mmCIF file of C-alpha atoms in Angstrom:
data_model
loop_
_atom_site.group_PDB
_atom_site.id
_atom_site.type_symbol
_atom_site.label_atom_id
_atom_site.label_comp_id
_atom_site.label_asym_id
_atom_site.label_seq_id
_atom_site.Cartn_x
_atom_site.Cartn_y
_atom_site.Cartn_z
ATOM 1 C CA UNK A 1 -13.159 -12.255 33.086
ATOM 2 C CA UNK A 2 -11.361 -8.894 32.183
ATOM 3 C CA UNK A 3 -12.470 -7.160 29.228
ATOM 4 C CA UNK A 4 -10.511 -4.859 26.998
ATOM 5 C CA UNK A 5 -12.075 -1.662 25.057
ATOM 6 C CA UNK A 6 -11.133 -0.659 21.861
ATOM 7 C CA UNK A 7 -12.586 2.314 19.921
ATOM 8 C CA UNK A 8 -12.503 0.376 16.891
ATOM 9 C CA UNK A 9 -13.807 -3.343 17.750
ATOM 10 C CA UNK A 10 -15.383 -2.854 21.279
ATOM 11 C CA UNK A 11 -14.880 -5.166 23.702
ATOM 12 C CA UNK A 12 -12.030 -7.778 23.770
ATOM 13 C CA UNK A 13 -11.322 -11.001 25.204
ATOM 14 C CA UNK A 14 -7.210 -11.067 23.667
ATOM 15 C CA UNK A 15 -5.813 -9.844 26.987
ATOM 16 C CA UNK A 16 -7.292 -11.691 29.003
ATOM 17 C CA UNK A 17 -6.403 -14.398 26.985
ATOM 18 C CA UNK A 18 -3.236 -13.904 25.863
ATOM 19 C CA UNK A 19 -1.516 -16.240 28.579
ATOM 20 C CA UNK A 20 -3.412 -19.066 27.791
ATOM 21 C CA UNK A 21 -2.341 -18.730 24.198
ATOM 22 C CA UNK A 22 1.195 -18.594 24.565
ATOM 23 C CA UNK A 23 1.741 -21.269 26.553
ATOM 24 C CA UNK A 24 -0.700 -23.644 24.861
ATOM 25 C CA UNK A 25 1.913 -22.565 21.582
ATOM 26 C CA UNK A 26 4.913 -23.640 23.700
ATOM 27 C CA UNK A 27 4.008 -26.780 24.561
ATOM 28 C CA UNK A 28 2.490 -27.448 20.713
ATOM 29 C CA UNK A 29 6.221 -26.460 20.161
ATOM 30 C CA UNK A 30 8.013 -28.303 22.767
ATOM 31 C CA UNK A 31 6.414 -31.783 21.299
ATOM 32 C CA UNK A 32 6.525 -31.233 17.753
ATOM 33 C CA UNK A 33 7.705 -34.507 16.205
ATOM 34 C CA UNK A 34 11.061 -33.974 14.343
ATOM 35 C CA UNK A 35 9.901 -34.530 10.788
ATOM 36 C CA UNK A 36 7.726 -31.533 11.151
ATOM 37 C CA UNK A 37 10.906 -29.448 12.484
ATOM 38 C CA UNK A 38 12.727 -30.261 9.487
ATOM 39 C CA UNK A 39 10.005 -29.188 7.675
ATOM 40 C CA UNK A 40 10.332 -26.210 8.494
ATOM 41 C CA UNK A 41 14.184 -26.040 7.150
ATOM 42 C CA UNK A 42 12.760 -27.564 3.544
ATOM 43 C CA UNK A 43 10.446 -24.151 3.344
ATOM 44 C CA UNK A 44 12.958 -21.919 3.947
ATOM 45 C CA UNK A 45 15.113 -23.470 0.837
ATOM 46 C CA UNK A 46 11.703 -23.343 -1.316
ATOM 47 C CA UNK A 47 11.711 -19.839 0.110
ATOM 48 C CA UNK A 48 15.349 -18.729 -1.219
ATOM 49 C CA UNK A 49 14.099 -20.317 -4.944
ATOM 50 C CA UNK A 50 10.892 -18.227 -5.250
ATOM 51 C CA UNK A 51 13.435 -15.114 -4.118
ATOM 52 C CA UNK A 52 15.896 -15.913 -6.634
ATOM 53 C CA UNK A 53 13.031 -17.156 -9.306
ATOM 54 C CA UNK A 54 12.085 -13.310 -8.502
ATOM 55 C CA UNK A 55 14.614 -11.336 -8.601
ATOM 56 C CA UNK A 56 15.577 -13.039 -11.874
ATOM 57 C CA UNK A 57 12.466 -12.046 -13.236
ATOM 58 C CA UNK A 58 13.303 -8.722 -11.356
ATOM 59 C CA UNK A 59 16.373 -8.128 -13.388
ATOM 60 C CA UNK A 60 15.348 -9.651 -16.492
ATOM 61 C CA UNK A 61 11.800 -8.534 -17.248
ATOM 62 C CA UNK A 62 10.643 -6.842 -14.437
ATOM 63 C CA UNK A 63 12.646 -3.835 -14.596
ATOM 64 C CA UNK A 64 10.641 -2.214 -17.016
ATOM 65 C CA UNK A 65 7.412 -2.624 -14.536
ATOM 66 C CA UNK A 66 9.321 -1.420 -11.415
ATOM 67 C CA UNK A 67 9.824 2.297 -11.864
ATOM 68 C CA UNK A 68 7.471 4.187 -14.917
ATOM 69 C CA UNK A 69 8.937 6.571 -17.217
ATOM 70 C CA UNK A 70 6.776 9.890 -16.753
ATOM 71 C CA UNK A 71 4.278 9.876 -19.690
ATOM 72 C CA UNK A 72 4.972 6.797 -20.917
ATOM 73 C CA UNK A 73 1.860 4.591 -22.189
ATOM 74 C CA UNK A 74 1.018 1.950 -19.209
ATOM 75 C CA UNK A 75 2.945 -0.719 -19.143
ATOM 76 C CA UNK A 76 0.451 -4.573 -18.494
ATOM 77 C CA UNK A 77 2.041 -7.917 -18.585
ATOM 78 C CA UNK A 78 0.036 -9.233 -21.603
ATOM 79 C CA UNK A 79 0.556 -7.001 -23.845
ATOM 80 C CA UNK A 80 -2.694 -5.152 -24.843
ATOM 81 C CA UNK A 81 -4.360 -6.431 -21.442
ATOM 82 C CA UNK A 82 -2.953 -6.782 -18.053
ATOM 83 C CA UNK A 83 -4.043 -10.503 -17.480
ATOM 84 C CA UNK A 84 -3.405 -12.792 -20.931
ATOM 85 C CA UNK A 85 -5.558 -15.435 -19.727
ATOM 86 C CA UNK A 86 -8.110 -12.735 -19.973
ATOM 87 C CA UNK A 87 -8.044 -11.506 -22.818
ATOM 88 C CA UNK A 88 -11.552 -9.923 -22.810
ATOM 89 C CA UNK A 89 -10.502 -7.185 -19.481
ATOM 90 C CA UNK A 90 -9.855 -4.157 -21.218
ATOM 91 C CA UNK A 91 -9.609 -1.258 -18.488
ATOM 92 C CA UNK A 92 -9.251 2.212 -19.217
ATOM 93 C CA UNK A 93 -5.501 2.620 -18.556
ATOM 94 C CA UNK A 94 -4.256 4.127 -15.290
ATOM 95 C CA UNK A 95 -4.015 8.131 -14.921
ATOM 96 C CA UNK A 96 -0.539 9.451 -14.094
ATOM 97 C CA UNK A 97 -0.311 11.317 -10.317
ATOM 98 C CA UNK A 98 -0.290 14.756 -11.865
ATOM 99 C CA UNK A 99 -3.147 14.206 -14.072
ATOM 100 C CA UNK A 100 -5.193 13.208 -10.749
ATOM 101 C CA UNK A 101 -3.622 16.434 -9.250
ATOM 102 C CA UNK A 102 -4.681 18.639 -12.308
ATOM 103 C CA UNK A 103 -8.111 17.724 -11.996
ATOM 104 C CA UNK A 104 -8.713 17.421 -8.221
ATOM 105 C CA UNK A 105 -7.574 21.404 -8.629
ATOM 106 C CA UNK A 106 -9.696 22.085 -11.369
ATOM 107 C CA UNK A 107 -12.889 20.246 -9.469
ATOM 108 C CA UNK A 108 -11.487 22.400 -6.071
ATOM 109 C CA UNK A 109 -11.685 25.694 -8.056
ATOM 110 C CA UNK A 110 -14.956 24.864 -8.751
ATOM 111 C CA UNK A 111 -15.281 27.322 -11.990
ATOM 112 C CA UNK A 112 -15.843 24.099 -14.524
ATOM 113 C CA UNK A 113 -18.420 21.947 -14.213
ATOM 114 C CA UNK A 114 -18.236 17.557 -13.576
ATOM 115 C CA UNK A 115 -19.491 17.516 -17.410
ATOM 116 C CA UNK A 116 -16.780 20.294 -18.866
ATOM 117 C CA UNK A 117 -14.007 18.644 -17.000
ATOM 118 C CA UNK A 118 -14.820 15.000 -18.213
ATOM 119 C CA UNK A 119 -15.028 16.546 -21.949
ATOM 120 C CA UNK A 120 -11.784 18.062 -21.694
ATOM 121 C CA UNK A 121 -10.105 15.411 -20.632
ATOM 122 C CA UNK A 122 -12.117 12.067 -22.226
ATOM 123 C CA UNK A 123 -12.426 10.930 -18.753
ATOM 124 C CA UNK A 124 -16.060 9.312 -17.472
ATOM 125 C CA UNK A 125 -18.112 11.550 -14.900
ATOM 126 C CA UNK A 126 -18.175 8.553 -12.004
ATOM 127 C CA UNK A 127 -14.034 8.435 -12.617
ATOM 128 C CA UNK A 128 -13.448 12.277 -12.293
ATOM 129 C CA UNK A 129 -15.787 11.520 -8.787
ATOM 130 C CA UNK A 130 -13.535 8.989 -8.063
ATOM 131 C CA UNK A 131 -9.978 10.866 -8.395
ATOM 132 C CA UNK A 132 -11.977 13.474 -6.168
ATOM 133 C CA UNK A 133 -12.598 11.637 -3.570
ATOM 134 C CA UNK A 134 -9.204 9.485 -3.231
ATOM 135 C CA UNK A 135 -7.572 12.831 -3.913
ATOM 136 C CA UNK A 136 -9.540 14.676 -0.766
ATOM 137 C CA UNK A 137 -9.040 11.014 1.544
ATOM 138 C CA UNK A 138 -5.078 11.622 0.829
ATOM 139 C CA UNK A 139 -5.172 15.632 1.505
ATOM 140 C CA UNK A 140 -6.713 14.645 4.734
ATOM 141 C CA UNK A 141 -4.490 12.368 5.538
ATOM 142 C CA UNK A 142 -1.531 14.358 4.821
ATOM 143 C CA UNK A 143 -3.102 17.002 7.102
ATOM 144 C CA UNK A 144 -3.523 14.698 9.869
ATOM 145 C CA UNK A 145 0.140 12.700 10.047
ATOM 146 C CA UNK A 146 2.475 15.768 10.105
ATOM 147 C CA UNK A 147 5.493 13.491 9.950
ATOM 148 C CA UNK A 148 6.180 9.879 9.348
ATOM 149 C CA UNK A 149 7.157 9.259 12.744
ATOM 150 C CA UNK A 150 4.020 10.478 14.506
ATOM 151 C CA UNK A 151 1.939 7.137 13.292
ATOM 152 C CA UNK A 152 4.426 5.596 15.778
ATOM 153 C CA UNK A 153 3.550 7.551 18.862
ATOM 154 C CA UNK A 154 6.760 9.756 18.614
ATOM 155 C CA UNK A 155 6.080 13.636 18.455
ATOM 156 C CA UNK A 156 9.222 13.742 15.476
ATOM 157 C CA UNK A 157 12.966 12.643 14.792
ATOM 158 C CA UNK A 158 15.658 14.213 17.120
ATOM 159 C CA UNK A 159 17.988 15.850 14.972
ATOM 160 C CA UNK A 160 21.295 17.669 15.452
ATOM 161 C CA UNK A 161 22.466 20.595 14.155
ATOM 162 C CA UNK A 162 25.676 22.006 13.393
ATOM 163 C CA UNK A 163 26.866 24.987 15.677
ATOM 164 C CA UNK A 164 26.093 27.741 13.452
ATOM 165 C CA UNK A 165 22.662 26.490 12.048
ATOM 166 C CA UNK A 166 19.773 28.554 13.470
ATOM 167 C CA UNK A 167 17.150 26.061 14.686
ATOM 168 C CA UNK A 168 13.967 26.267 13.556
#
């Protein structure tokens, strides 16, 4: 039996199984009794209701959740709490992007302490650790993927320019 290697998993059986797969699924398919292929046409109309029942919601209630105004207080589905069949959750609120960014730079500087940064901005030691590490993970990742397109094995975008455009 072949095996395949993978940097993250080790060793793997899938190609070498693959075949075996795929045509056990065919012939699964081939004799499927009818009431189970109309089935299938009942879940795509329950389908189309939950996408309207959603977008309804969308439209009606949901717009305010979609896109948050800059500043504004956060916005939870129960009011005072994000879940109202829980009433006793109380999380600190979320932090707005450019607070995060404010105080990943002020922890990068490195001229204020953990403690002095916390104080100035009521925020808990073991969060301002937090918004330094998820800050650093997403520098580092921004470092690493130079351009959307290169997660997809494609060095970048052909693009055209006009005649009198210098190239960069």
């Amino acid at each position: 039996m072949s095996f395949c290697t993978s940097a993250i998993a080790g060793p793997s059986r899938l190609p070498a199984c693959a075949g075996r797969v795929i045509a056990a699924q065919s012939v699964t398919r081939a004799s499927a009794p009818a009431s189970r292929r109309y089935a299938s046409s009942r879940s795509s109309t329950d389908q189309e209701k939950r996408e309207r029942s959603y977008n309804t919601w969308l439209s009606e209630v949901g717009w305010q959740y979609k896109t948050p105004e800059r500043g504004a207080k956060a916005k939870w589905l129960g009011g005072d709490v994000p879940f109202e069949s829980n009433p006793s959750f109380k999380p600190p609120p979320p932090l707005s992007n450019d607070l995060q960014n404010i105080i990943y730079k002020e922890l990068r500087a490195g001229k204020k302490t953990l403690g002095e940064i916390s104080q100035a901005y009521s925020i808990s030691k073991n969060r301002i650790l937090a918004i330094g590490k998820l800050k650093a993970v997403e520098e580092e990742f921004r470092r690493q993927v130079r351009c959307p397109s290169a997660r997809f094995g494609v060095p970048s975008i052909p693009s055209t320019f006009l005649p009198d455009e210098k190239q960069i």
